[in-house]
Coordinates of C-alpha atoms in Angstrom, one line a residue:
M10 CA -55.8 -49.4 123.5
N11 CA -58.7 -47.3 121.5
I12 CA -58.8 -44.4 121.7
C13 CA -62.0 -41.6 119.5
I14 CA -60.8 -38.6 119.0
T15 CA -63.8 -35.7 118.3
G16 CA -64.1 -31.8 117.3
G17 CA -63.6 -30.1 114.7
G18 CA -65.2 -27.6 112.5
T19 CA -62.7 -25.5 112.2
G20 CA -59.2 -26.4 111.0
G21 CA -58.1 -24.9 114.1
H22 CA -60.2 -27.8 116.3
L23 CA -58.6 -30.7 113.6
M24 CA -54.9 -29.5 114.0
I25 CA -55.1 -30.2 117.1
A26 CA -56.7 -33.9 116.3
E27 CA -54.0 -34.8 113.8
A28 CA -51.7 -34.2 116.5
L29 CA -53.1 -36.4 119.2
V30 CA -53.1 -39.4 116.4
E31 CA -50.3 -38.9 115.5
A32 CA -48.6 -39.6 119.2
A33 CA -51.1 -42.2 119.7
T34 CA -51.0 -44.0 116.7
K35 CA -46.0 -44.1 117.7
A36 CA -47.2 -45.1 121.2
G37 CA -48.7 -48.1 119.4
H38 CA -52.6 -47.3 120.7
T39 CA -55.9 -46.8 117.7
A40 CA -57.3 -44.7 117.2
I41 CA -61.0 -43.2 115.4
F42 CA -62.1 -40.4 114.4
M43 CA -65.9 -38.7 114.6
G44 CA -66.6 -35.2 113.5
S45 CA -69.3 -33.6 111.1
T46 CA -70.4 -33.7 107.8
H47 CA -70.9 -29.6 108.5
G48 CA -66.8 -27.3 108.8
Q49 CA -63.7 -28.5 108.0
D50 CA -63.4 -32.1 109.4
Q51 CA -64.2 -33.9 105.7
K52 CA -61.8 -31.9 103.5
Y53 CA -58.5 -33.3 106.8
F54 CA -59.5 -36.1 107.8
K55 CA -62.0 -38.3 104.8
D56 CA -59.3 -39.3 103.4
S57 CA -57.3 -40.2 106.3
S58 CA -54.6 -43.4 106.4
T59 CA -53.7 -42.8 109.8
F60 CA -57.3 -43.8 111.9
K61 CA -59.0 -47.4 112.0
A62 CA -62.1 -45.4 110.5
V63 CA -63.3 -41.9 110.3
H64 CA -67.1 -40.7 111.2
F65 CA -68.8 -37.9 110.1
F66 CA -72.0 -36.9 111.2
E67 CA -74.7 -34.5 109.5
T68 CA -74.3 -32.4 113.0
T69 CA -74.5 -28.1 112.5
G70 CA -73.5 -25.3 115.7
V71 CA -76.5 -25.1 117.9
V72 CA -75.2 -22.2 118.8
N73 CA -75.8 -19.8 116.7
Q74 CA -78.6 -20.7 115.9
K75 CA -82.1 -18.4 116.5
G76 CA -85.8 -20.2 117.5
L77 CA -86.4 -22.9 115.2
G78 CA -83.1 -24.2 114.1
K79 CA -81.8 -24.1 117.1
L80 CA -84.3 -27.7 118.2
G81 CA -83.4 -28.7 114.2
A82 CA -79.7 -28.7 114.9
L83 CA -79.7 -30.0 118.7
G84 CA -82.2 -32.7 117.2
K85 CA -79.8 -33.3 115.1
V86 CA -76.8 -33.6 117.7
F87 CA -79.2 -35.9 119.6
K88 CA -79.6 -38.6 116.5
A89 CA -75.7 -38.3 115.7
F90 CA -74.8 -38.3 120.0
L91 CA -77.0 -41.6 119.2
K92 CA -75.0 -43.1 116.6
A93 CA -71.5 -42.1 117.8
R94 CA -72.7 -44.6 121.6
K95 CA -73.2 -47.2 119.2
I96 CA -69.3 -46.9 118.0
L97 CA -68.1 -46.3 121.2
K98 CA -68.8 -50.2 122.1
E99 CA -69.2 -51.5 119.0
E100 CA -65.2 -50.2 118.6
K101 CA -64.2 -50.8 122.5
I102 CA -63.6 -47.3 122.9
D103 CA -61.5 -47.0 126.2
A104 CA -61.6 -43.0 125.8
V105 CA -62.5 -39.4 124.3
Y106 CA -60.7 -36.8 123.5
S107 CA -62.2 -34.0 122.3
V108 CA -60.8 -30.9 120.4
G109 CA -64.0 -28.7 121.5
G110 CA -66.0 -27.3 117.9
F111 CA -69.6 -28.5 117.6
S112 CA -68.3 -30.9 116.0
A113 CA -67.2 -32.8 119.0
A114 CA -70.5 -32.9 121.3
P115 CA -72.1 -36.1 119.7
G116 CA -68.5 -38.3 120.5
A117 CA -68.3 -36.3 124.3
F118 CA -72.4 -36.3 125.3
A119 CA -72.1 -40.7 124.4
S120 CA -69.1 -41.0 126.0
I121 CA -70.3 -39.4 129.6
F122 CA -73.6 -42.3 129.1
S123 CA -71.0 -44.2 127.9
R124 CA -69.4 -44.2 131.5
V125 CA -65.8 -43.8 128.9
P126 CA -63.9 -41.3 130.2
L127 CA -63.9 -37.8 128.9
F128 CA -60.8 -35.3 128.4
I129 CA -60.9 -31.9 126.9
H130 CA -58.5 -30.0 125.0
E131 CA -59.7 -26.7 125.2
Q132 CA -57.8 -24.6 122.5
N133 CA -58.8 -21.2 123.4
A134 CA -57.7 -18.7 125.6
V135 CA -62.1 -17.8 126.1
Y136 CA -63.3 -21.1 126.9
G137 CA -66.0 -22.6 123.9
K138 CA -69.5 -22.9 125.3
L139 CA -70.1 -26.7 124.5
N140 CA -65.9 -27.0 126.4
R141 CA -68.0 -24.7 129.4
L142 CA -71.4 -27.4 129.9
L143 CA -68.5 -30.6 129.4
K144 CA -66.0 -30.4 131.8
P145 CA -67.6 -30.8 135.3
F146 CA -68.0 -34.2 133.3
S147 CA -64.5 -34.5 132.5
T148 CA -61.9 -37.3 133.3
S149 CA -59.4 -34.2 132.8
F150 CA -59.1 -31.0 131.1
I151 CA -56.4 -29.4 129.6
S152 CA -55.3 -25.9 128.5
A153 CA -52.4 -23.7 127.7
Y154 CA -53.9 -20.6 128.9
D155 CA -54.5 -22.3 132.4
K156 CA -51.5 -22.1 134.5
D157 CA -53.8 -25.1 136.7
S158 CA -53.3 -27.3 134.2
S159 CA -51.9 -30.8 134.3
I160 CA -50.0 -29.9 131.1
Q161 CA -49.0 -27.2 130.0
G162 CA -48.2 -26.1 126.5
Y163 CA -50.5 -27.1 123.3
P164 CA -50.7 -29.7 121.0
V165 CA -48.6 -29.0 117.4
K166 CA -47.6 -31.6 115.3
E167 CA -43.5 -31.7 115.6
I168 CA -42.6 -31.0 112.8
F169 CA -43.0 -27.5 114.6
A170 CA -40.1 -28.3 116.9
S171 CA -37.8 -29.9 114.6
T172 CA -38.0 -27.5 112.9
Q173 CA -37.7 -24.5 116.0
R174 CA -34.5 -22.0 115.7
E175 CA -33.8 -18.6 117.4
R176 CA -35.0 -15.7 115.1
K177 CA -32.2 -12.9 114.7
S178 CA -32.4 -11.2 111.8
L179 CA -35.6 -10.1 109.3
K180 CA -35.0 -11.5 106.3
T181 CA -38.5 -13.2 105.4
I182 CA -42.0 -12.5 107.2
I183 CA -44.6 -14.5 106.2
F184 CA -48.6 -13.0 106.5
L185 CA -51.7 -15.7 107.3
G186 CA -54.7 -14.6 107.3
G187 CA -56.3 -18.6 108.3
S188 CA -57.2 -20.9 106.7
H189 CA -60.2 -18.3 104.7
G190 CA -57.6 -15.5 104.0
A191 CA -58.1 -12.4 105.5
K192 CA -58.6 -9.3 104.1
A193 CA -57.3 -6.9 106.3
I194 CA -54.1 -8.9 106.7
N195 CA -53.9 -9.8 102.6
D196 CA -54.7 -5.5 101.9
L197 CA -51.8 -4.3 105.1
A198 CA -49.5 -7.2 102.7
L199 CA -50.0 -5.0 100.2
Q200 CA -49.7 -1.8 101.6
K201 CA -46.1 -2.1 102.5
A202 CA -45.0 -4.9 99.6
Q203 CA -43.1 -2.8 97.7
K204 CA -41.6 -1.4 101.6
L205 CA -40.6 -5.2 102.7
Q206 CA -39.0 -5.0 98.9
K207 CA -37.0 -1.7 99.5
M208 CA -35.6 -3.0 102.7
G209 CA -34.6 -7.0 101.5
I210 CA -36.9 -9.0 103.1
H211 CA -38.5 -11.9 101.4
I212 CA -42.1 -12.6 101.7
I213 CA -44.7 -15.2 102.2
H214 CA -48.0 -14.7 101.5
Q215 CA -51.2 -16.5 102.3
A216 CA -54.0 -15.4 100.8
G217 CA -57.4 -17.7 101.3
E218 CA -59.1 -19.0 97.7
A219 CA -61.7 -16.2 97.7
D220 CA -59.2 -13.3 97.6
Y221 CA -56.1 -15.1 95.9
E222 CA -56.7 -13.5 92.3
R223 CA -57.3 -9.9 93.2
V224 CA -54.0 -10.2 95.5
K225 CA -51.8 -12.1 92.8
S226 CA -52.8 -9.7 90.7
A227 CA -52.3 -7.0 92.4
Y228 CA -48.8 -7.8 93.5
A229 CA -47.6 -8.4 89.9
D230 CA -49.1 -3.9 89.4
L231 CA -46.4 -3.4 91.7
D232 CA -44.2 -5.3 90.7
V233 CA -42.9 -7.6 93.5
A234 CA -41.8 -11.1 94.0
V235 CA -43.8 -12.7 96.6
E236 CA -44.4 -16.8 97.4
L237 CA -48.1 -16.8 96.9
Y238 CA -50.9 -19.2 98.5
A239 CA -53.9 -19.6 98.5
F240 CA -54.6 -22.6 100.7
T241 CA -50.9 -25.0 101.5
K242 CA -50.7 -27.9 103.6
E243 CA -47.0 -26.5 103.2
L244 CA -47.6 -24.3 106.2
P245 CA -44.4 -26.1 108.8
S246 CA -41.6 -25.4 106.4
L247 CA -42.7 -21.5 105.7
I248 CA -43.1 -21.1 108.8
A249 CA -39.5 -22.4 109.6
K250 CA -38.7 -19.9 106.6
A251 CA -40.0 -17.5 107.9
D252 CA -38.1 -14.9 110.8
L253 CA -41.5 -13.1 111.3
G254 CA -45.1 -13.2 111.3
V255 CA -47.9 -11.5 110.5
S256 CA -51.1 -14.0 111.4
R257 CA -55.1 -13.8 112.7
A258 CA -54.3 -14.8 116.3
G259 CA -56.0 -18.7 115.7
A260 CA -55.1 -21.0 118.8
S261 CA -53.5 -23.7 116.7
T262 CA -51.5 -20.6 113.7
L263 CA -50.6 -18.8 117.8
W264 CA -48.9 -21.7 119.2
E265 CA -47.1 -23.1 115.8
L266 CA -45.5 -19.9 115.1
T267 CA -43.9 -20.0 119.5
T268 CA -43.0 -23.3 119.3
N269 CA -40.9 -22.7 115.8
G270 CA -39.8 -19.3 117.3
C271 CA -41.0 -17.3 115.2
P272 CA -42.2 -13.8 116.5
A273 CA -45.9 -12.5 115.2
L274 CA -47.5 -9.4 114.4
Y275 CA -51.6 -11.1 116.0
I276 CA -54.8 -9.1 113.9
P277 CA -57.7 -10.9 115.6
Y278 CA -60.4 -12.0 113.7
P279 CA -62.9 -9.2 115.8
Y280 CA -66.0 -11.1 115.0
A281 CA -64.7 -15.1 117.0
A282 CA -66.8 -15.9 119.3
G283 CA -65.8 -14.7 122.9
N284 CA -63.4 -12.3 120.9
H285 CA -61.2 -15.5 122.0
Q286 CA -58.6 -14.7 119.5
Y287 CA -57.7 -11.3 121.4
F288 CA -57.1 -12.9 124.0
N289 CA -55.2 -15.2 123.1
A290 CA -53.1 -12.5 121.6
K291 CA -52.7 -10.7 124.2
F292 CA -51.4 -14.0 126.3
I293 CA -48.8 -13.2 124.3
V294 CA -48.0 -10.5 123.7
D295 CA -48.3 -10.3 128.1
E296 CA -45.7 -12.5 128.2
C297 CA -43.2 -9.9 125.9
M298 CA -43.0 -13.0 123.0
G299 CA -44.9 -10.7 119.7
W300 CA -47.4 -7.8 119.7
C301 CA -51.0 -7.8 118.9
E302 CA -53.3 -4.8 116.7
L303 CA -57.0 -4.7 116.2
E304 CA -57.8 -4.3 113.0
N305 CA -58.1 -0.9 111.9
Q306 CA -56.1 2.6 110.2
Q307 CA -53.8 1.7 113.2
L308 CA -52.2 -2.2 111.5
P309 CA -50.1 -0.3 108.7
F310 CA -48.1 2.0 111.5
A311 CA -47.8 -1.1 113.7
L312 CA -46.4 -2.9 111.2
D313 CA -43.5 0.1 110.9
E314 CA -42.7 0.6 113.8
I315 CA -42.3 -3.7 114.1
L316 CA -40.0 -3.3 110.9
V317 CA -37.9 0.3 112.6
K318 CA -36.6 -2.5 115.0
P319 CA -38.5 -6.1 115.5
D320 CA -35.6 -7.2 118.6
L321 CA -37.1 -10.8 117.3
Q322 CA -34.3 -12.5 119.2
K323 CA -35.0 -11.5 122.2
R324 CA -38.8 -12.8 121.8
S325 CA -37.7 -15.6 120.4
A326 CA -35.6 -16.6 122.5
K327 CA -38.8 -16.6 124.8
L328 CA -40.6 -18.2 122.3
L329 CA -39.0 -20.7 122.6
K330 CA -37.7 -20.7 126.0
Y331 CA -41.8 -20.7 127.3
S332 CA -42.8 -23.7 123.9
N333 CA -43.2 -27.1 125.5
T334 CA -42.8 -30.0 123.4
D335 CA -44.5 -33.4 123.2
V336 CA -47.4 -32.3 124.7
A337 CA -49.1 -33.9 122.7
K338 CA -47.3 -37.3 123.5
K339 CA -47.9 -36.4 127.3
M340 CA -52.0 -35.6 126.3
I341 CA -52.1 -39.1 125.3
N342 CA -49.9 -40.5 128.3
A343 CA -52.0 -39.4 130.5
V344 CA -55.2 -41.2 129.5
E345 CA -53.0 -44.1 129.4
E346 CA -52.0 -42.9 133.1
M347 CA -55.3 -42.1 133.4
I348 CA -57.1 -45.2 132.8

C-alpha cells in the first residue's frame, strides 16, 4: 500500500506524522510526505530516510491572513494543490492521511478531487478550521477527545509506551515550554529552582533556543544544578526520567506525557487558536489525571500546592490506564481494512 502523509506547520502535527510513518513502514507499506516550506516541516523531514519521498510546497496559513494576504495565500494553496494531485497519480497513492495544520491543505484537497480515500487525525480538543471543512469528505476522522471516534487514543512514537512507568515519588521534574520555549514556564522554573534543589528534586528544563542564554545565566546566578537544553530530540528519554512535568498543553506533548504515565501541571498557551490548549488540558484535568493553571500570577502557588502533596501514584496509574498504545498501528490497520 502506498500512503501519503500530509500536514504540519508545528511540531505537534509533525510528531503524529512521525508516528504514522513509523507504523506504516513496520507494516510493510511505502509512505511519502507532503508539507510546506514554511513552519517546521523541513526541519523534521527534509533529510528523512523513512519516507520514500518528501515534497514541500510554498504555502502559508490562510485563516490568519487579511485582505490581499488571504487571496495570496489561497493562490499558493491552489498552485500546490495542482502539484499534489499530480504527485498522487505518479506515486500511485492508495490513501492520504492528513495530520492537520495549514500544510495539509494541498494534499488533502488533492485527495478529494483525485478520489483517493482521505483519512484525518484531529490532534486538539477544538477542531482546526481546515479539519472542520474537510471532515464531511473524509473516509475516517479520528480524535482522541471524541468518545465516538472509531480509534481511541493518540498516536505517539513507540518509545513513550515502551518506557512508560507508574510514578510513585517526586525525584525529578521536567519543565517543557514547547519547541520554542515559553517565558512564563521558564520564569516559573527559575522562581522555584532553589526550593526544588533544597527538596532534593532534580530539574530537567527545555528552555527554548530564544531564551536559553538568559535561563542558563539565571541558573548560574542561583547556583542551582540543572539539566538544561535549548532544544533537544532526546525528549522521550527525558520524559521517561521525570516524575512530574510542567508543560504547555500542545496535544503531542500532552499525550506523550500521558502515554508515559507522567502527571503534569499544564499551562496552556493563551493565544492558541480557539483556546485549544486549555481544552486539551481540561480533558486531562476532568479525568483527574493532572493539573491546569492559566498563565497568571497564581502559577507559583499552583506548583507549590502540587509539591506539598503531589499524589503522583494515583494520577500516574490513571494515565497509564487511560493511555492506549499502538494507536498509530491501529490507524494504519484501519486504512488497510477500509481500502
